[in-house]
PDB file of C-alpha atoms in Angstrom:
ATOM      1  CA  MET A   1      79.441 111.502  88.999  1.00 36.00           C
ATOM      2  CA  THR A   2      82.718 109.752  89.656  1.00 42.00           C
ATOM      3  CA  ALA A   3      86.362 110.768  89.619  1.00 48.00           C
ATOM      4  CA  HIS A   4      88.426 108.708  87.212  1.00 46.00           C
ATOM      5  CA  GLY A   5      91.060 106.390  88.683  1.00 45.00           C
ATOM      6  CA  THR A   6      89.499 105.741  92.100  1.00 45.00           C
ATOM      7  CA  ASP A   7      88.846 102.220  93.385  1.00 48.00           C
ATOM      8  CA  ARG A   8      85.275 103.114  94.313  1.00 53.00           C
ATOM      9  CA  PRO A   9      82.887 105.589  92.664  1.00 52.00           C
ATOM     10  CA  LEU A  10      83.296 109.074  94.077  1.00 70.00           C
ATOM     11  CA  PRO A  11      80.038 111.038  93.992  1.00 77.00           C
ATOM     12  CA  LEU A  12      80.537 114.625  92.897  1.00 81.00           C
ATOM     13  CA  SER A  13      77.854 117.198  92.224  1.00 80.00           C
ATOM     14  CA  VAL A  14      77.339 120.951  92.087  1.00 83.00           C
ATOM     15  CA  ASP A  15      74.359 123.082  93.070  1.00 86.00           C
ATOM     16  CA  ARG A  16      73.813 125.705  90.378  1.00 85.00           C
ATOM     17  CA  THR A  17      71.265 127.537  92.554  1.00 86.00           C
ATOM     18  CA  SER A  18      73.786 128.083  95.351  1.00 86.00           C
ATOM     19  CA  PRO A  19      75.604 131.420  95.719  1.00 86.00           C
ATOM     20  CA  VAL A  20      78.822 129.455  96.341  1.00 86.00           C
ATOM     21  CA  PRO A  21      80.959 129.503  93.164  1.00 88.00           C
ATOM     22  CA  LEU A  22      80.856 126.242  91.219  1.00 88.00           C
ATOM     23  CA  TYR A  23      84.648 125.857  91.242  1.00 89.00           C
ATOM     24  CA  PHE A  24      84.682 126.217  95.034  1.00 89.00           C
ATOM     25  CA  GLN A  25      81.921 123.620  95.466  1.00 87.00           C
ATOM     26  CA  LEU A  26      83.933 121.140  93.412  1.00 88.00           C
ATOM     27  CA  ALA A  27      87.200 121.986  95.188  1.00 88.00           C
ATOM     28  CA  GLN A  28      85.597 121.472  98.618  1.00 86.00           C
ATOM     29  CA  GLN A  29      84.239 118.051  97.647  1.00 86.00           C
ATOM     30  CA  LEU A  30      87.564 116.918  96.229  1.00 87.00           C
ATOM     31  CA  GLU A  31      89.493 118.212  99.248  1.00 82.00           C
ATOM     32  CA  ALA A  32      87.099 116.420 101.623  1.00 81.00           C
ATOM     33  CA  ALA A  33      87.546 113.195  99.638  1.00 82.00           C
ATOM     34  CA  VAL A  34      91.331 113.495  99.910  1.00 78.00           C
ATOM     35  CA  GLU A  35      91.302 114.248 103.642  1.00 72.00           C
ATOM     36  CA  GLN A  36      88.875 111.392 104.371  1.00 72.00           C
ATOM     37  CA  GLY A  37      90.950 108.895 102.389  1.00 70.00           C
ATOM     38  CA  ARG A  38      88.295 108.356  99.701  1.00 78.00           C
ATOM     39  CA  LEU A  39      90.818 109.755  97.220  1.00 78.00           C
ATOM     40  CA  ALA A  40      94.026 108.043  98.254  1.00 74.00           C
ATOM     41  CA  PRO A  41      97.548 109.187  97.302  1.00 72.00           C
ATOM     42  CA  GLY A  42      98.210 108.175  93.703  1.00 73.00           C
ATOM     43  CA  ALA A  43      94.557 108.330  92.613  1.00 79.00           C
ATOM     44  CA  LEU A  44      93.973 110.024  89.258  1.00 79.00           C
ATOM     45  CA  LEU A  45      91.212 112.499  88.508  1.00 75.00           C
ATOM     46  CA  GLY A  46      91.691 112.255  84.754  1.00 67.00           C
ATOM     47  CA  ASN A  47      92.095 115.324  82.577  1.00 68.00           C
ATOM     48  CA  GLU A  48      90.104 118.524  82.955  1.00 77.00           C
ATOM     49  CA  ILE A  49      88.062 118.000  79.791  1.00 79.00           C
ATOM     50  CA  ASP A  50      86.870 114.584  80.983  1.00 76.00           C
ATOM     51  CA  LEU A  51      86.009 115.827  84.470  1.00 76.00           C
ATOM     52  CA  ALA A  52      84.236 118.901  83.082  1.00 84.00           C
ATOM     53  CA  ALA A  53      82.142 116.677  80.814  1.00 83.00           C
ATOM     54  CA  ARG A  54      81.242 114.361  83.694  1.00 80.00           C
ATOM     55  CA  LEU A  55      79.979 117.282  85.802  1.00 83.00           C
ATOM     56  CA  GLY A  56      78.575 119.475  83.038  1.00 87.00           C
ATOM     57  CA  LEU A  57      80.977 122.287  83.935  1.00 88.00           C
ATOM     58  CA  SER A  58      83.198 124.468  81.817  1.00 90.00           C
ATOM     59  CA  ARG A  59      86.842 123.526  81.574  1.00 89.00           C
ATOM     60  CA  PRO A  60      88.027 126.812  83.200  1.00 90.00           C
ATOM     61  CA  THR A  61      85.766 126.106  86.197  1.00 90.00           C
ATOM     62  CA  VAL A  62      87.243 122.635  86.680  1.00 88.00           C
ATOM     63  CA  ARG A  63      90.769 123.980  86.106  1.00 88.00           C
ATOM     64  CA  GLN A  64      90.249 126.610  88.822  1.00 90.00           C
ATOM     65  CA  ALA A  65      88.988 124.004  91.308  1.00 89.00           C
ATOM     66  CA  ILE A  66      91.901 121.670  90.656  1.00 87.00           C
ATOM     67  CA  GLN A  67      94.444 124.493  90.734  1.00 87.00           C
ATOM     68  CA  SER A  68      93.262 125.483  94.222  1.00 85.00           C
ATOM     69  CA  LEU A  69      94.099 121.961  95.438  1.00 83.00           C
ATOM     70  CA  VAL A  70      97.404 121.968  93.565  1.00 81.00           C
ATOM     71  CA  ASP A  71      98.244 125.252  95.319  1.00 76.00           C
ATOM     72  CA  LYS A  72      97.486 123.575  98.674  1.00 72.00           C
ATOM     73  CA  GLY A  73      99.857 120.720  97.846  1.00 69.00           C
ATOM     74  CA  LEU A  74      97.118 118.082  97.802  1.00 76.00           C
ATOM     75  CA  MET A  75      97.386 117.327  94.072  1.00 80.00           C
ATOM     76  CA  VAL A  76      99.899 117.603  91.293  1.00 77.00           C
ATOM     77  CA  ARG A  77      99.533 117.892  87.510  1.00 76.00           C
ATOM     78  CA  ARG A  78     101.551 115.315  85.576  1.00 72.00           C
ATOM     79  CA  ARG A  79     102.022 115.684  81.828  1.00 72.00           C
ATOM     80  CA  GLY A  80     100.524 112.735  79.981  1.00 69.00           C
ATOM     81  CA  VAL A  81      98.950 111.378  83.164  1.00 69.00           C
ATOM     82  CA  GLY A  82      96.517 113.976  84.446  1.00 73.00           C
ATOM     83  CA  THR A  83      95.910 115.295  87.923  1.00 80.00           C
ATOM     84  CA  GLN A  84      97.092 113.004  90.703  1.00 78.00           C
ATOM     85  CA  VAL A  85      96.475 113.053  94.435  1.00 80.00           C
ATOM     86  CA  VAL A  86      99.723 113.549  96.332  1.00 71.00           C
ATOM     87  CA  HIS A  87      98.622 113.413  99.966  1.00 62.00           C
ATOM     88  CA  SER A  88      96.265 114.975 102.434  1.00 58.00           C
ATOM     89  CA  LYS A  89      97.155 117.403 105.191  1.00 56.00           C
ATOM     90  CA  VAL A  90      96.106 116.316 108.651  1.00 55.00           C
ATOM     91  CA  ARG A  91      94.273 119.028 110.565  1.00 54.00           C
ATOM     92  CA  ARG A  92      94.447 118.139 114.215  1.00 52.00           C
ATOM     93  CA  PRO A  93      92.213 119.860 116.773  1.00 51.00           C
ATOM     94  CA  LEU A  94      93.886 121.036 119.949  1.00 51.00           C
ATOM     95  CA  GLU A  95      92.233 118.620 122.326  1.00 52.00           C
ATOM     96  CA  LEU A  96      93.373 115.730 124.490  1.00 53.00           C
ATOM     97  CA  SER A  97      93.552 113.068 121.795  1.00 56.00           C
ATOM     98  CA  SER A  98      96.347 111.008 120.295  1.00 57.00           C
ATOM     99  CA  LEU A  99      97.760 111.356 116.795  1.00 60.00           C
ATOM    100  CA  TYR A 100      96.881 107.698 116.191  1.00 57.00           C
ATOM    101  CA  ASP A 101      93.205 108.308 116.983  1.00 58.00           C
ATOM    102  CA  ASP A 102      93.096 111.508 114.925  1.00 59.00           C
ATOM    103  CA  LEU A 103      94.654 109.834 111.880  1.00 59.00           C
ATOM    104  CA  GLU A 104      92.345 106.846 112.173  1.00 58.00           C
ATOM    105  CA  ALA A 105      89.288 109.094 112.495  1.00 56.00           C
ATOM    106  CA  ALA A 106      90.380 110.921 109.329  1.00 55.00           C
ATOM    107  CA  GLY A 107      90.693 107.647 107.412  1.00 56.00           C
ATOM    108  CA  GLN A 108      94.462 107.988 107.155  1.00 57.00           C
ATOM    109  CA  ARG A 109      95.404 104.366 108.038  1.00 69.00           C
ATOM    110  CA  PRO A 110      98.114 105.074 110.653  1.00 76.00           C
ATOM    111  CA  ALA A 111     101.174 102.863 111.014  1.00 87.00           C
ATOM    112  CA  THR A 112     103.846 102.959 113.718  1.00 90.00           C
ATOM    113  CA  SER A 113     107.495 101.948 113.934  1.00 94.00           C
ATOM    114  CA  VAL A 114     108.979 101.872 117.422  1.00 95.00           C
ATOM    115  CA  LEU A 115     112.513 103.274 117.304  1.00 96.00           C
ATOM    116  CA  ARG A 116     113.221 103.078 121.038  1.00 96.00           C
ATOM    117  CA  ASN A 117     111.400 101.531 123.985  1.00 96.00           C
ATOM    118  CA  THR A 118     113.655 101.773 127.001  1.00 96.00           C
ATOM    119  CA  THR A 119     114.430 103.571 130.257  1.00 95.00           C
ATOM    120  CA  GLU A 120     116.857 106.442 130.709  1.00 96.00           C
ATOM    121  CA  PRO A 121     117.808 109.050 133.336  1.00 96.00           C
ATOM    122  CA  ALA A 122     115.418 112.000 133.375  1.00 94.00           C
ATOM    123  CA  THR A 123     116.820 115.265 132.077  1.00 94.00           C
ATOM    124  CA  ALA A 124     116.011 118.463 133.922  1.00 93.00           C
ATOM    125  CA  GLU A 125     113.206 119.211 131.428  1.00 93.00           C
ATOM    126  CA  VAL A 126     111.658 115.747 131.672  1.00 93.00           C
ATOM    127  CA  ALA A 127     112.014 115.676 135.472  1.00 93.00           C
ATOM    128  CA  ALA A 128     110.262 119.014 135.817  1.00 91.00           C
ATOM    129  CA  ALA A 129     107.418 117.907 133.530  1.00 92.00           C
ATOM    130  CA  LEU A 130     106.841 114.574 135.264  1.00 92.00           C
ATOM    131  CA  GLY A 131     107.520 115.760 138.803  1.00 90.00           C
ATOM    132  CA  VAL A 132     110.371 113.304 139.415  1.00 90.00           C
ATOM    133  CA  ALA A 133     113.967 113.786 140.527  1.00 91.00           C
ATOM    134  CA  GLU A 134     116.480 114.740 137.835  1.00 92.00           C
ATOM    135  CA  GLY A 135     118.542 111.687 136.909  1.00 94.00           C
ATOM    136  CA  SER A 136     115.913 109.187 138.085  1.00 94.00           C
ATOM    137  CA  GLU A 137     114.858 106.462 135.659  1.00 96.00           C
ATOM    138  CA  VAL A 138     111.891 107.213 133.395  1.00 96.00           C
ATOM    139  CA  HIS A 139     110.458 105.283 130.474  1.00 96.00           C
ATOM    140  CA  LEU A 140     111.188 106.544 126.955  1.00 97.00           C
ATOM    141  CA  VAL A 141     109.194 105.573 123.885  1.00 96.00           C
ATOM    142  CA  GLU A 142     110.208 106.964 120.505  1.00 97.00           C
ATOM    143  CA  ARG A 143     108.058 106.178 117.469  1.00 95.00           C
ATOM    144  CA  LEU A 144     107.781 107.083 113.815  1.00 95.00           C
ATOM    145  CA  ARG A 145     104.142 107.546 112.845  1.00 89.00           C
ATOM    146  CA  SER A 146     103.185 107.149 109.178  1.00 86.00           C
ATOM    147  CA  ALA A 147     100.013 107.339 107.104  1.00 79.00           C
ATOM    148  CA  HIS A 148      99.469 105.882 103.636  1.00 73.00           C
ATOM    149  CA  GLY A 149     103.093 104.736 103.744  1.00 77.00           C
ATOM    150  CA  GLU A 150     104.455 108.274 104.259  1.00 82.00           C
ATOM    151  CA  PRO A 151     106.204 109.426 107.458  1.00 88.00           C
ATOM    152  CA  MET A 152     104.158 112.003 109.330  1.00 86.00           C
ATOM    153  CA  ALA A 153     105.660 112.575 112.759  1.00 90.00           C
ATOM    154  CA  LEU A 154     108.497 111.643 115.070  1.00 94.00           C
ATOM    155  CA  LEU A 155     107.106 111.094 118.572  1.00 94.00           C
ATOM    156  CA  ARG A 156     109.078 111.048 121.843  1.00 96.00           C
ATOM    157  CA  ASN A 157     107.194 110.260 125.037  1.00 96.00           C
ATOM    158  CA  HIS A 158     108.531 110.003 128.578  1.00 97.00           C
ATOM    159  CA  LEU A 159     106.466 108.289 131.257  1.00 96.00           C
ATOM    160  CA  PRO A 160     106.956 107.750 134.996  1.00 94.00           C
ATOM    161  CA  PRO A 161     108.444 104.345 135.875  1.00 90.00           C
ATOM    162  CA  GLY A 162     105.974 101.599 136.674  1.00 90.00           C
ATOM    163  CA  LEU A 163     102.978 103.399 135.172  1.00 91.00           C
ATOM    164  CA  LEU A 164     102.192 100.595 132.728  1.00 91.00           C
ATOM    165  CA  SER A 165     103.869  97.833 130.773  1.00 91.00           C
ATOM    166  CA  LEU A 166     104.887  99.069 127.316  1.00 92.00           C
ATOM    167  CA  VAL A 167     105.330  96.221 124.836  1.00 93.00           C
ATOM    168  CA  THR A 168     106.858  97.177 121.488  1.00 95.00           C
ATOM    169  CA  GLU A 169     104.418  95.042 119.487  1.00 95.00           C
ATOM    170  CA  GLU A 170     101.455  96.725 121.203  1.00 94.00           C
ATOM    171  CA  LEU A 171     102.922 100.184 120.618  1.00 93.00           C
ATOM    172  CA  GLU A 172     103.177  99.380 116.917  1.00 92.00           C
ATOM    173  CA  ALA A 173      99.610  98.088 116.784  1.00 89.00           C
ATOM    174  CA  THR A 174      97.779 100.972 118.447  1.00 88.00           C
ATOM    175  CA  GLY A 175      98.130 104.384 120.081  1.00 87.00           C
ATOM    176  CA  LEU A 176      99.858 105.126 123.388  1.00 91.00           C
ATOM    177  CA  TYR A 177      96.776 106.767 124.902  1.00 90.00           C
ATOM    178  CA  ARG A 178      94.701 103.668 124.138  1.00 89.00           C
ATOM    179  CA  LEU A 179      97.236 101.515 125.952  1.00 92.00           C
ATOM    180  CA  MET A 180      97.242 103.899 128.907  1.00 92.00           C
ATOM    181  CA  ARG A 181      93.455 103.870 129.168  1.00 90.00           C
ATOM    182  CA  ALA A 182      93.387 100.074 128.854  1.00 92.00           C
ATOM    183  CA  SER A 183      95.793  99.919 131.823  1.00 93.00           C
ATOM    184  CA  GLY A 184      93.445 101.988 133.959  1.00 93.00           C
ATOM    185  CA  VAL A 185      95.082 105.395 133.511  1.00 92.00           C
ATOM    186  CA  THR A 186      92.398 108.093 133.363  1.00 90.00           C
ATOM    187  CA  LEU A 187      93.610 110.952 131.161  1.00 86.00           C
ATOM    188  CA  HIS A 188      92.104 114.168 132.461  1.00 87.00           C
ATOM    189  CA  SER A 189      93.940 117.268 131.205  1.00 86.00           C
ATOM    190  CA  ALA A 190      97.123 118.473 129.563  1.00 85.00           C
ATOM    191  CA  ARG A 191      99.350 121.508 129.145  1.00 86.00           C
ATOM    192  CA  GLN A 192     100.563 121.915 125.578  1.00 84.00           C
ATOM    193  CA  SER A 193     102.718 124.248 123.503  1.00 86.00           C
ATOM    194  CA  VAL A 194     103.083 124.398 119.713  1.00 86.00           C
ATOM    195  CA  GLY A 195     106.076 125.786 117.830  1.00 90.00           C
ATOM    196  CA  ALA A 196     108.388 125.247 114.882  1.00 90.00           C
ATOM    197  CA  ARG A 197     111.986 124.372 114.139  1.00 92.00           C
ATOM    198  CA  ALA A 198     114.273 123.371 111.294  1.00 94.00           C
ATOM    199  CA  ALA A 199     114.849 119.648 110.805  1.00 93.00           C
ATOM    200  CA  ASP A 200     118.208 118.334 112.008  1.00 94.00           C
ATOM    201  CA  ASP A 201     119.986 115.400 110.339  1.00 95.00           C
ATOM    202  CA  ARG A 202     118.203 112.684 112.310  1.00 94.00           C
ATOM    203  CA  GLN A 203     114.753 114.225 111.986  1.00 94.00           C
ATOM    204  CA  ALA A 204     115.257 114.827 108.275  1.00 94.00           C
ATOM    205  CA  ARG A 205     116.205 111.184 107.659  1.00 93.00           C
ATOM    206  CA  ALA A 206     113.269 109.842 109.681  1.00 93.00           C
ATOM    207  CA  LEU A 207     110.689 112.132 108.081  1.00 92.00           C
ATOM    208  CA  ALA A 208     112.049 112.035 104.514  1.00 90.00           C
ATOM    209  CA  GLU A 209     112.635 115.779 104.519  1.00 91.00           C
ATOM    210  CA  PRO A 210     115.731 117.818 103.612  1.00 92.00           C
ATOM    211  CA  VAL A 211     117.890 119.069 106.451  1.00 94.00           C
ATOM    212  CA  GLY A 212     116.603 122.463 107.502  1.00 94.00           C
ATOM    213  CA  ALA A 213     113.018 121.785 106.357  1.00 91.00           C
ATOM    214  CA  PRO A 214     110.377 123.428 108.560  1.00 91.00           C
ATOM    215  CA  LEU A 215     108.819 121.142 111.166  1.00 92.00           C
ATOM    216  CA  LEU A 216     105.930 121.778 113.507  1.00 88.00           C
ATOM    217  CA  THR A 217     106.657 120.967 117.131  1.00 92.00           C
ATOM    218  CA  MET A 218     104.403 120.061 120.015  1.00 89.00           C
ATOM    219  CA  GLU A 219     105.218 119.527 123.679  1.00 91.00           C
ATOM    220  CA  ARG A 220     102.547 118.187 126.000  1.00 89.00           C
ATOM    221  CA  THR A 221     102.406 117.204 129.656  1.00 92.00           C
ATOM    222  CA  THR A 222      99.364 115.058 130.386  1.00 90.00           C
ATOM    223  CA  TYR A 223      97.769 114.582 133.806  1.00 91.00           C
ATOM    224  CA  ASP A 224      95.427 111.923 135.192  1.00 89.00           C
ATOM    225  CA  ASP A 225      92.328 112.590 137.272  1.00 86.00           C
ATOM    226  CA  SER A 226      94.398 112.823 140.469  1.00 86.00           C
ATOM    227  CA  GLY A 227      96.589 115.588 139.014  1.00 86.00           C
ATOM    228  CA  ARG A 228      99.626 113.326 138.554  1.00 89.00           C
ATOM    229  CA  ALA A 229     101.750 113.871 135.439  1.00 92.00           C
ATOM    230  CA  VAL A 230     101.563 110.624 133.461  1.00 93.00           C
ATOM    231  CA  GLU A 231     103.241 111.567 130.190  1.00 94.00           C
ATOM    232  CA  PHE A 232     105.545 114.168 128.676  1.00 95.00           C
ATOM    233  CA  GLY A 233     105.519 114.220 124.873  1.00 94.00           C
ATOM    234  CA  SER A 234     107.920 116.045 122.586  1.00 94.00           C
ATOM    235  CA  HIS A 235     106.868 115.585 118.961  1.00 92.00           C
ATOM    236  CA  VAL A 236     107.840 116.944 115.541  1.00 93.00           C
ATOM    237  CA  TYR A 237     105.596 116.885 112.461  1.00 89.00           C
ATOM    238  CA  ARG A 238     106.135 117.473 108.754  1.00 88.00           C
ATOM    239  CA  ALA A 239     104.815 120.992 108.207  1.00 83.00           C
ATOM    240  CA  GLU A 240     103.481 120.275 104.715  1.00 76.00           C
ATOM    241  CA  ARG A 241     101.396 117.370 106.009  1.00 72.00           C
ATOM    242  CA  TYR A 242     100.162 118.740 109.291  1.00 70.00           C
ATOM    243  CA  ALA A 243      98.298 121.619 110.883  1.00 68.00           C
ATOM    244  CA  PHE A 244      96.899 122.362 114.333  1.00 65.00           C
ATOM    245  CA  GLU A 245      93.413 123.853 114.523  1.00 66.00           C
ATOM    246  CA  PHE A 246      92.380 126.375 117.201  1.00 60.00           C
ATOM    247  CA  GLN A 247      88.931 127.470 118.272  1.00 61.00           C
ATOM    248  CA  LEU A 248      89.039 131.027 119.600  1.00 58.00           C
ATOM    249  CA  LEU A 249      86.352 132.516 121.803  1.00 58.00           C
ATOM    250  CA  VAL A 250      85.761 136.123 122.756  1.00 64.00           C
ATOM    251  CA  ARG A 251      86.372 136.683 126.443  1.00 61.00           C
ATOM    252  CA  ALA A 252      83.386 138.294 128.136  1.00 56.00           C
TER     253      ALA A 252
END
């Protein structure tokens, strides 16, 4: 089976012998296709009657599956058009990886605009994170990361001086962690905190959100294999497009 309006056929099927409800089986397949980029923003599923006929399902079953994705913000119903993919939500595991790598692995086609690539005096917060004297020069890189043409995150990274050469064109072509590894920096561990805040004027403009919109925040200090702090990141993400995933274990 295929979903109408995609560039390539999208296989969809349901297992009628499974205890999993048919609507949920369909919803899971469609959500996976959106998150993996096989159903890109703007793709049309066609109307419910057509999709139900393609899969041999009842219209209420298809409506329930689609509504669950509409409720998640992944799709929208448009009168006279049908059901259209809006965007996918990036679910990022809490591990030592870059946003660029995570987006690329999810088929999200990341793009980067470098807003600042310069040096500046270290604030007390940056100095404490990097283990340098307050007021000493550190490197600042600020980037806007997008996927499928939509802004996703505003990234600020401070690095110790002389760690590596940071060329704007290279920063726009790939991820910071890739450049660090290519320069011989061995990333070993990190300390990270996740929070939330309301978007200020500058963040709202960059991320195409209204002022006061909820943003996810992440601060991370990354260390190399000698224990030296090599990067302090302070990032904000659009809450509707982004989520952090945790794996929780029972302590023995």
